[in-house]
Tab-separated table of C-alpha atoms in Angstrom:
chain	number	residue	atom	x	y	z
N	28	UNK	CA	108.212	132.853	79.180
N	29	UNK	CA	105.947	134.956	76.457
N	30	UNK	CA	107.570	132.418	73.749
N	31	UNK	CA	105.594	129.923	74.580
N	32	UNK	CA	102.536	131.963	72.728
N	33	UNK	CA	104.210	131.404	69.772
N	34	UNK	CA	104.101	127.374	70.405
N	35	UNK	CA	100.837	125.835	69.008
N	36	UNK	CA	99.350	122.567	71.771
N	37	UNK	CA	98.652	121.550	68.267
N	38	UNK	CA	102.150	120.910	67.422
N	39	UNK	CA	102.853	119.808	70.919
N	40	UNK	CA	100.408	117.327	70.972
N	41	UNK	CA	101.718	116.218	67.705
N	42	UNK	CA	105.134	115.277	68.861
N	43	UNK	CA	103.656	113.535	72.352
N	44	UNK	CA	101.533	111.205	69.886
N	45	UNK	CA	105.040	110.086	67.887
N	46	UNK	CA	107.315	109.807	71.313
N	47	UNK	CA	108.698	106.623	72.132
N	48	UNK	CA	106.533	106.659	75.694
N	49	UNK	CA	103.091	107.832	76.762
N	50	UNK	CA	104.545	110.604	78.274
N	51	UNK	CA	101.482	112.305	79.491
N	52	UNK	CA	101.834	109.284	82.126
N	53	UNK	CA	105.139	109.986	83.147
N	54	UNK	CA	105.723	113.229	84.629
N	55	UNK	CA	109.291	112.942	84.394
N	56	UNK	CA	108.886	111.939	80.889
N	57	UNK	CA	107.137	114.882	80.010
N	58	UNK	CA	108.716	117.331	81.368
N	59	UNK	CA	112.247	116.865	79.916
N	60	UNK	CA	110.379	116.501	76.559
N	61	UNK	CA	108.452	119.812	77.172
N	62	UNK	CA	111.835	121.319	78.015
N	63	UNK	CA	113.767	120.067	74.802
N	64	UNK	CA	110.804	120.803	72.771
N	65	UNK	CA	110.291	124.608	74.347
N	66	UNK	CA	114.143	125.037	72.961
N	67	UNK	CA	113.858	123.445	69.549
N	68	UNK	CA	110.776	125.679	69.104
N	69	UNK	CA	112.551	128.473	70.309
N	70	UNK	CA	114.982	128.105	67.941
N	71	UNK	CA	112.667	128.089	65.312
N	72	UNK	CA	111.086	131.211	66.382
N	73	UNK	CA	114.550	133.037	66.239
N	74	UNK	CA	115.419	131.725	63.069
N	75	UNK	CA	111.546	132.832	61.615
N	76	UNK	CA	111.738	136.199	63.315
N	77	UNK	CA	115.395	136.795	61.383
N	78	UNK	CA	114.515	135.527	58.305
N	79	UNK	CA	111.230	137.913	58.212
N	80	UNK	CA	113.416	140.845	59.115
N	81	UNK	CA	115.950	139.845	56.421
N	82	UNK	CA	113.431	140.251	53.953
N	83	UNK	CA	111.579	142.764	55.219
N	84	UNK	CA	114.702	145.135	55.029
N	85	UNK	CA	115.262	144.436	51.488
N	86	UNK	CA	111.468	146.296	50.745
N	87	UNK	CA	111.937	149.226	53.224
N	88	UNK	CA	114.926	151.946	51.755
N	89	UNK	CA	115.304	153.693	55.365
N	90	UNK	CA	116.150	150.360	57.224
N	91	UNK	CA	118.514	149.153	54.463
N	92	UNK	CA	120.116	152.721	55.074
N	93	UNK	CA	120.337	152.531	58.976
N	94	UNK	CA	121.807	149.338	58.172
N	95	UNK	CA	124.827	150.955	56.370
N	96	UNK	CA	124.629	153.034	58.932
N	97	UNK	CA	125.544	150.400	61.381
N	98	UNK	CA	122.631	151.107	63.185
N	99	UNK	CA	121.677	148.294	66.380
N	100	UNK	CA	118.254	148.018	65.163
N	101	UNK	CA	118.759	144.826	63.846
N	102	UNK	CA	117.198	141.937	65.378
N	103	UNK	CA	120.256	139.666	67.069
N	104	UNK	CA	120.461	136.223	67.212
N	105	UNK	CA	121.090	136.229	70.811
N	106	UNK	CA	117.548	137.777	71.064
N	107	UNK	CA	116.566	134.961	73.307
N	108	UNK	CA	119.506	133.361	75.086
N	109	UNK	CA	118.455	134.776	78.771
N	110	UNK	CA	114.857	132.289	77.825
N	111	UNK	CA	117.611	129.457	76.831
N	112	UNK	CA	119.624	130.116	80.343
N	113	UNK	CA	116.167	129.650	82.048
N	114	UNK	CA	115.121	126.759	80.370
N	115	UNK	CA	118.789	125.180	80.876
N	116	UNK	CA	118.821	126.068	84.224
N	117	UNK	CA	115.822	124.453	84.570
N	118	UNK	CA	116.850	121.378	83.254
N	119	UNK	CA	119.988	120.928	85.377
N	120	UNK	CA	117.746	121.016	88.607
N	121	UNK	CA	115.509	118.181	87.640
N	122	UNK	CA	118.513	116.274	86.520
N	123	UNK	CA	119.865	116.906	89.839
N	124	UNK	CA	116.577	116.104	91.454
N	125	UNK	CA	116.046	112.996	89.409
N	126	UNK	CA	119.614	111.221	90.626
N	127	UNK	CA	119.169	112.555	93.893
N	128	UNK	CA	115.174	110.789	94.125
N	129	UNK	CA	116.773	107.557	92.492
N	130	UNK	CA	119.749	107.163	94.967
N	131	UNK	CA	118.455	108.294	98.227
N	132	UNK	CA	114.697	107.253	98.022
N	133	UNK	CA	114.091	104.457	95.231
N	134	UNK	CA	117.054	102.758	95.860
N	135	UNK	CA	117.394	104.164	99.618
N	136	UNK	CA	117.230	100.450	100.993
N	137	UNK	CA	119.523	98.787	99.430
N	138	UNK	CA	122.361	101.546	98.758
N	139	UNK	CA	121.919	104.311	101.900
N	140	UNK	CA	120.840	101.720	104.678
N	141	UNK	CA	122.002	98.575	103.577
N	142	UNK	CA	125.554	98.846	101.822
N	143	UNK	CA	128.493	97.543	103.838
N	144	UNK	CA	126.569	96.252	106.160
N	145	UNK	CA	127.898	94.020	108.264
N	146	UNK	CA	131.207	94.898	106.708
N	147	UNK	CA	132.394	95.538	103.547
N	148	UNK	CA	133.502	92.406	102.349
N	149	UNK	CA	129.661	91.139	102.951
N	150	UNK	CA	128.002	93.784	101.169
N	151	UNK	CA	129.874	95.064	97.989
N	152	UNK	CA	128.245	97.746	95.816
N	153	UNK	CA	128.588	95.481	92.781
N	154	UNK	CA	125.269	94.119	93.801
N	155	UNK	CA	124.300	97.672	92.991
N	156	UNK	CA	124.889	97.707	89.351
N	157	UNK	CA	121.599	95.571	88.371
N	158	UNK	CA	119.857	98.115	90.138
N	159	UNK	CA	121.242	100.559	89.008
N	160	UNK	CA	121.383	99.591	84.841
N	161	UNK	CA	117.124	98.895	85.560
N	162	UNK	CA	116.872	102.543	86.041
N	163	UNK	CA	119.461	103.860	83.816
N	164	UNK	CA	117.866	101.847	81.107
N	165	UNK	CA	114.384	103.635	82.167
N	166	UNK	CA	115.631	106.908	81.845
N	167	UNK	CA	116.864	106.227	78.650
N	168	UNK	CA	113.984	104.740	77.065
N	169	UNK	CA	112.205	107.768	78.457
N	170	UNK	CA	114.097	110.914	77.570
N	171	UNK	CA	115.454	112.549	74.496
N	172	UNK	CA	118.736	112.463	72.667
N	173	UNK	CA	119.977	115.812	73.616
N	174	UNK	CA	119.634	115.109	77.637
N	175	UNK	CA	120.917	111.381	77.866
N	176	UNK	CA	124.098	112.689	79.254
N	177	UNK	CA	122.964	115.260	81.490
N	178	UNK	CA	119.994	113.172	82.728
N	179	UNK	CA	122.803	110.034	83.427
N	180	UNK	CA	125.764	112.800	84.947
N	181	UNK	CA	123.366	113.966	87.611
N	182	UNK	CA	122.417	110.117	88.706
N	183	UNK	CA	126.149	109.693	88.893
N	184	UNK	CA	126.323	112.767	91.147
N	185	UNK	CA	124.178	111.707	93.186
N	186	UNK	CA	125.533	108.154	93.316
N	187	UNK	CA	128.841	109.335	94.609
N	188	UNK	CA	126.574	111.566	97.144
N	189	UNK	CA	125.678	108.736	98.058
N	190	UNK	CA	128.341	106.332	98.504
N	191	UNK	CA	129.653	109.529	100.539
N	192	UNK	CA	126.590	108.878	102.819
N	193	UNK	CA	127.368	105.597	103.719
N	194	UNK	CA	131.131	105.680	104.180
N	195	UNK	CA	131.155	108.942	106.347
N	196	UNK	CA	127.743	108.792	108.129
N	197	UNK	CA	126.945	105.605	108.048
N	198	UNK	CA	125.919	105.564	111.618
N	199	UNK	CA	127.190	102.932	114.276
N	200	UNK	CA	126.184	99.918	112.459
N	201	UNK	CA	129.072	100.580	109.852
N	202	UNK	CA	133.253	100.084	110.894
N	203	UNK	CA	135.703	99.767	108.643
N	204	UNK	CA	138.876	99.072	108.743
N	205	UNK	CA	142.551	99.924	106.794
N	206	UNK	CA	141.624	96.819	104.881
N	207	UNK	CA	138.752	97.912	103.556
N	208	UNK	CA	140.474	100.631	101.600
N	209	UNK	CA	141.177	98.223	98.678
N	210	UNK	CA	137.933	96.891	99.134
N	211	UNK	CA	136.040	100.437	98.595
N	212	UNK	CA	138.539	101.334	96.007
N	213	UNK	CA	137.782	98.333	93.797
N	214	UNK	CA	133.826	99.052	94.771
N	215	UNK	CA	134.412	103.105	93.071
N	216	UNK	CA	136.239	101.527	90.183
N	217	UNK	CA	133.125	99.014	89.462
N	218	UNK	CA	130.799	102.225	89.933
N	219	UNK	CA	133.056	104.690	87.597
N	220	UNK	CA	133.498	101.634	84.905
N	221	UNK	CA	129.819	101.450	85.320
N	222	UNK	CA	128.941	104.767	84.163
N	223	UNK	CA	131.565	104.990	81.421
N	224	UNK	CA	130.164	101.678	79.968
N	225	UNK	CA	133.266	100.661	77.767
N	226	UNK	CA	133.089	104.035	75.896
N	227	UNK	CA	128.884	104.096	75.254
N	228	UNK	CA	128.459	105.966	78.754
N	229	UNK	CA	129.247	109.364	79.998
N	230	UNK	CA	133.011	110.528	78.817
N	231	UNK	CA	135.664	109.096	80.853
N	232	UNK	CA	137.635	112.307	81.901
N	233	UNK	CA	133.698	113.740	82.789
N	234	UNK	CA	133.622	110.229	85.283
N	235	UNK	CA	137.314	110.996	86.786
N	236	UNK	CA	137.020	114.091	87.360
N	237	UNK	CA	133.436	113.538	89.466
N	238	UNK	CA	134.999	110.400	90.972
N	239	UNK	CA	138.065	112.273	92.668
N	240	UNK	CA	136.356	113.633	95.810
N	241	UNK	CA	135.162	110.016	96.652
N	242	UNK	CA	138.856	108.660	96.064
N	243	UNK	CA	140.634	111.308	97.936
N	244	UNK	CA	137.778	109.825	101.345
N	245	UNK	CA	138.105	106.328	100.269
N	246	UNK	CA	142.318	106.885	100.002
N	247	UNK	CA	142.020	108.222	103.585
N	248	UNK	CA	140.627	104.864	104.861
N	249	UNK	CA	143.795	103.443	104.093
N	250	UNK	CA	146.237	104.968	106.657
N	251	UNK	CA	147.073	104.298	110.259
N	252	UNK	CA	144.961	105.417	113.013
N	253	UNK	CA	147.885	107.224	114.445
N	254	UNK	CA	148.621	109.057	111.118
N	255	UNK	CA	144.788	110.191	111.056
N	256	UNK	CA	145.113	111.407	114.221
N	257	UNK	CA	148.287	113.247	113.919
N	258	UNK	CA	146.808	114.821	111.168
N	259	UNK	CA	143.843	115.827	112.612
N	260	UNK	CA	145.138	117.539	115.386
N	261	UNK	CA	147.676	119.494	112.934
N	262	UNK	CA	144.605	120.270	110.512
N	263	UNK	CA	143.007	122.408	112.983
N	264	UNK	CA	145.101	125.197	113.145
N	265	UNK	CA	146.149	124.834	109.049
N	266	UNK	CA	142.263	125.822	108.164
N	267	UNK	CA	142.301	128.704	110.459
N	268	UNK	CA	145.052	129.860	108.110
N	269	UNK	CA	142.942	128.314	105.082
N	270	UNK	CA	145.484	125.260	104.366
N	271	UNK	CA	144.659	121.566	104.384
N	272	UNK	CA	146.169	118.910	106.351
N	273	UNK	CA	149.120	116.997	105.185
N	274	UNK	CA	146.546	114.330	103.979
N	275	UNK	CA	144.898	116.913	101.875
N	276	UNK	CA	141.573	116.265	103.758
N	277	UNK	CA	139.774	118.737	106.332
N	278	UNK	CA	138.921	118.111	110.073
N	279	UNK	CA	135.158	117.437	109.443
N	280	UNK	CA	136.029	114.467	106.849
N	281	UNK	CA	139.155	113.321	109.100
N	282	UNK	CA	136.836	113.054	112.047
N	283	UNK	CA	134.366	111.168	110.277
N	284	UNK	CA	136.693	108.882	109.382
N	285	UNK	CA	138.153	108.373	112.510
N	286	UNK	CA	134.086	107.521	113.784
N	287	UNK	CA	134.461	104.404	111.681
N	288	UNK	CA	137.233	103.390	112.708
N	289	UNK	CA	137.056	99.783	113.987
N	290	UNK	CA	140.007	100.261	116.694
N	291	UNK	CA	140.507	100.977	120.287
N	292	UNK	CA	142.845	103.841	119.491
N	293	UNK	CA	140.011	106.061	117.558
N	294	UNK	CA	137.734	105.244	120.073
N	295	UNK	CA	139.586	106.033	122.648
N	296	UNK	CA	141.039	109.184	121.104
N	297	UNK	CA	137.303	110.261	120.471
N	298	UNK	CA	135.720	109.625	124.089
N	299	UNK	CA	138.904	111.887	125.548
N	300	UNK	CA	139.272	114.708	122.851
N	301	UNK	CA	135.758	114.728	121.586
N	302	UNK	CA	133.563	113.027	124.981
N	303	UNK	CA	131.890	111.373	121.930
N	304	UNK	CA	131.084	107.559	123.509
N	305	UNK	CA	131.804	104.564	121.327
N	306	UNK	CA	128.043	103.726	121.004
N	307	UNK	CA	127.818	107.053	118.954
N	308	UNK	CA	131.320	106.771	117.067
């Protein structure tokens, strides 16, 4: 981006010396400063570049006459937005990243491998939270104003990824049962409350709305083998005609679900429709 000619390491430097961390030892750290900064800067350049065209014009008679000639020009002040849309979309990918690293490689042990094992009720993502306020507190202490909710919406993202992970393809070692619906429900309630953090978190229609795919999964738990089945079965031939199942759920999520299930009647239904053996499901 040419822009950044126009930024002095001067300046730069300047505002590294007066952040709240040595961010030249965090390379996280620095680069969603370097990010906001590139943008406030930008900004400024905009704003510089108009004003010395503003009064420029008012010395030169033959732009002050194009100008009443609603000539185009005139610098705009969207001059830069496609620089802004790079930067931004910059900033959403290592926000992304960031949430994805924490979830499924920081905290891979004790959230991906380890939660709800044996069973539900002896591992409940409440022990989670500590965990997960050490980092959230880190990020915080470590990233500017402007980004705190972007920074904590993608770790949220990628919590729910997540708790996805463990509740669809958890492997062998996890079963759950129609019981354990209430059990997983209260678990996404303690995670959304969590991240809404009694109004000083993320907004709480910005948590719903994120939290609805894992509900709809978690909802699904609750129902009958038979009724899962049923549904299944019907489901196929609805997505050929791009419906969902009665459920609301698709054949990929129903049969995942079914996997879990710790009953005969899945794993039977599985070895004969599927040939998937119960070691696997």
């Amino acid at each position: 981006m040419v822009f950044f000619l126009f930024i002095t390491r001067k300046s730069l430097d300047e505002c590294i010396v007066h952040a709240k961390v040595p961010l030249l030892d965090n390379p996280d750290a620095s680069f969603y400063f370097y990010e906001q900064y590139a943008i406030s800067q930008l900004n400024k350049l905009e704003d510089s570049i108009w004003e010395r065209w503003t009064r420029k014009k008012h010395h030169d008679k033959s732009i002050r006459r194009s100008i009443d000639g609603n000539s185009r020009t005139s610098p705009q002040k969207d001059t830069f937005d496609g620089s802004r849309q790079d930067i931004n979309a910059a900033i959403d990918q290592i926000c992304e990243f960031t949430g994805t690293k924490i979830i499924f490689w920081d905290l891979r042990e004790p959230f991906i491998d380890n939660l709800y094992k044996p069973s539900v009720s002896q591992s409940r993502l409440e022990a989670m939270i500590d965990p997960l306020d050490t980092v959230l507190n880190q990020l915080c202490d470590i990233i500017v104003e402007p980004l705190r909710d972007r920074i904590v919406t993608g770790l949220l993202q990628a919590s729910l990824d997540g708790l996805l992970r463990v509740i669809l393809d958890g492997g062998p070692s996890r079963v759950f049962s129609i019981g354990d619906a209430k059990l997983l429900e209260e678990d996404l309630e303690v995670l959304k409350e969590f991240f809404i953090s009694g109004g000083d978190g993320l907004p709480r229609g910005v948590v719903e709305n994120q939290v609805a795919r894992v509900r709809l999964v978690i909802k699904l738990h609750g129902y009958e083998t038979r009724e899962l089945i049923e549904d299944l079965k019907s489901a196929s031939g609805l997505e050929m005609q791009g419906s969902k199942s009665k459920l609301g759920a698709d054949t990929k999520t129903l049969l995942r679900i079914l996997c879990h299930r710790s009953d005969s009647e899945a794993s039977q239904f599985l070895k004969k429709q599927y040939k998937i053996p119960k070691s696997v499901a």
